[in-house]
Amino acid sequence: ARFTGRRPMPHRQAEDRFVAGIAAEMDRDFRAGDFEVLIVAAPPVALGEYRKAVTPGVARATLLEIDKDLTRHATADIAKHVLKALEAA
């Protein structure tokens, strides 16, 4: 990494901490046997941070990554995106 002279934006730092927390929760759930296979959908920047934070076990369990922000989408719309991504995989 290069030093650019810029300090990270506070909202970006908060988002990175949020993503790291999600990755830690996923690891706990994975080790508890709560899931064996995982599909992750997140905006591209958050997905990049997730990849850095996720444990090797959860990374191996990840069947598919969808680099799209589906936060404000209806459940049925999310299902369509997941099915489409699975078909393309």
mmCIF file of N, CA and C in Angstrom, residues 44-74:
data_model
loop_
_atom_site.group_PDB
_atom_site.id
_atom_site.type_symbol
_atom_site.label_atom_id
_atom_site.label_comp_id
_atom_site.label_asym_id
_atom_site.label_seq_id
_atom_site.Cartn_x
_atom_site.Cartn_y
_atom_site.Cartn_z
ATOM 1 N N PRO A 44 -19.478 -3.811 -4.191
ATOM 2 C CA PRO A 44 -18.095 -4.195 -4.505
ATOM 3 C C PRO A 44 -17.058 -3.822 -3.441
ATOM 4 N N VAL A 45 -17.116 -2.608 -2.901
ATOM 5 C CA VAL A 45 -16.125 -2.202 -1.895
ATOM 6 C C VAL A 45 -16.277 -3.038 -0.631
ATOM 7 N N ALA A 46 -17.507 -3.234 -0.179
ATOM 8 C CA ALA A 46 -17.750 -4.041 1.016
ATOM 9 C C ALA A 46 -17.344 -5.493 0.782
ATOM 10 N N LEU A 47 -17.592 -5.995 -0.413
ATOM 11 C CA LEU A 47 -17.205 -7.372 -0.730
ATOM 12 C C LEU A 47 -15.686 -7.528 -0.674
ATOM 13 N N GLY A 48 -14.965 -6.524 -1.139
ATOM 14 C CA GLY A 48 -13.506 -6.549 -1.047
ATOM 15 C C GLY A 48 -13.032 -6.594 0.394
ATOM 16 N N GLU A 49 -13.644 -5.796 1.252
ATOM 17 C CA GLU A 49 -13.291 -5.807 2.678
ATOM 18 C C GLU A 49 -13.668 -7.139 3.312
ATOM 19 N N TYR A 50 -14.803 -7.689 2.912
ATOM 20 C CA TYR A 50 -15.241 -8.985 3.427
ATOM 21 C C TYR A 50 -14.207 -10.061 3.080
ATOM 22 N N ARG A 51 -13.730 -10.050 1.849
ATOM 23 C CA ARG A 51 -12.727 -11.047 1.431
ATOM 24 C C ARG A 51 -11.475 -10.966 2.287
ATOM 25 N N LYS A 52 -11.097 -9.753 2.687
ATOM 26 C CA LYS A 52 -9.914 -9.581 3.540
ATOM 27 C C LYS A 52 -10.169 -10.102 4.954
ATOM 28 N N ALA A 53 -11.407 -9.948 5.430
ATOM 29 C CA ALA A 53 -11.721 -10.246 6.828
ATOM 30 C C ALA A 53 -12.177 -11.670 7.076
ATOM 31 N N VAL A 54 -12.695 -12.342 6.064
ATOM 32 C CA VAL A 54 -13.303 -13.656 6.251
ATOM 33 C C VAL A 54 -12.231 -14.716 6.537
ATOM 34 N N THR A 55 -12.599 -15.679 7.360
ATOM 35 C CA THR A 55 -11.667 -16.760 7.687
ATOM 36 C C THR A 55 -11.567 -17.750 6.528
ATOM 37 N N PRO A 56 -10.494 -18.520 6.484
ATOM 38 C CA PRO A 56 -10.352 -19.510 5.404
ATOM 39 C C PRO A 56 -11.510 -20.505 5.337
ATOM 40 N N GLY A 57 -12.046 -20.926 6.472
ATOM 41 C CA GLY A 57 -13.159 -21.871 6.478
ATOM 42 C C GLY A 57 -14.401 -21.305 5.821
ATOM 43 N N VAL A 58 -14.732 -20.069 6.156
ATOM 44 C CA VAL A 58 -15.906 -19.423 5.559
ATOM 45 C C VAL A 58 -15.643 -19.152 4.078
ATOM 46 N N ALA A 59 -14.420 -18.793 3.741
ATOM 47 C CA ALA A 59 -14.085 -18.569 2.329
ATOM 48 C C ALA A 59 -14.300 -19.844 1.514
ATOM 49 N N ARG A 60 -13.907 -20.981 2.070
ATOM 50 C CA ARG A 60 -14.111 -22.265 1.365
ATOM 51 C C ARG A 60 -15.599 -22.613 1.260
ATOM 52 N N ALA A 61 -16.381 -22.213 2.248
ATOM 53 C CA ALA A 61 -17.820 -22.507 2.244
ATOM 54 C C ALA A 61 -18.590 -21.579 1.310
ATOM 55 N N THR A 62 -17.947 -20.504 0.859
ATOM 56 C CA THR A 62 -18.626 -19.530 0.009
ATOM 57 C C THR A 62 -18.780 -20.088 -1.398
ATOM 58 N N LEU A 63 -20.008 -20.362 -1.755
ATOM 59 C CA LEU A 63 -20.333 -20.917 -3.066
ATOM 60 C C LEU A 63 -20.322 -19.840 -4.139
ATOM 61 N N LEU A 64 -20.782 -18.631 -3.768
ATOM 62 C CA LEU A 64 -20.966 -17.581 -4.761
ATOM 63 C C LEU A 64 -20.890 -16.212 -4.094
ATOM 64 N N GLU A 65 -20.270 -15.266 -4.781
ATOM 65 C CA GLU A 65 -20.253 -13.877 -4.345
ATOM 66 C C GLU A 65 -20.968 -13.048 -5.400
ATOM 67 N N ILE A 66 -21.857 -12.183 -4.961
ATOM 68 C CA ILE A 66 -22.593 -11.291 -5.856
ATOM 69 C C ILE A 66 -22.189 -9.867 -5.495
ATOM 70 N N ASP A 67 -21.511 -9.186 -6.409
ATOM 71 C CA ASP A 67 -21.027 -7.833 -6.118
ATOM 72 C C ASP A 67 -22.072 -6.787 -6.505
ATOM 73 N N LYS A 68 -23.124 -6.764 -5.686
ATOM 74 C CA LYS A 68 -24.236 -5.844 -5.931
ATOM 75 C C LYS A 68 -24.867 -5.477 -4.590
ATOM 76 N N ASP A 69 -25.236 -4.217 -4.452
ATOM 77 C CA ASP A 69 -25.918 -3.760 -3.250
ATOM 78 C C ASP A 69 -27.402 -4.102 -3.375
ATOM 79 N N LEU A 70 -27.845 -5.046 -2.584
ATOM 80 C CA LEU A 70 -29.240 -5.487 -2.612
ATOM 81 C C LEU A 70 -30.000 -5.043 -1.352
ATOM 82 N N THR A 71 -29.425 -4.112 -0.622
ATOM 83 C CA THR A 71 -29.977 -3.680 0.660
ATOM 84 C C THR A 71 -31.436 -3.258 0.585
ATOM 85 N N ARG A 72 -31.791 -2.452 -0.383
ATOM 86 C CA ARG A 72 -33.145 -1.908 -0.445
ATOM 87 C C ARG A 72 -34.051 -2.686 -1.407
ATOM 88 N N HIS A 73 -33.632 -3.871 -1.791
ATOM 89 C CA HIS A 73 -34.431 -4.690 -2.695
ATOM 90 C C HIS A 73 -35.411 -5.557 -1.907
ATOM 91 N N ALA A 74 -36.533 -5.844 -2.505
ATOM 92 C CA ALA A 74 -37.512 -6.749 -1.898
ATOM 93 C C ALA A 74 -36.948 -8.169 -1.904
#
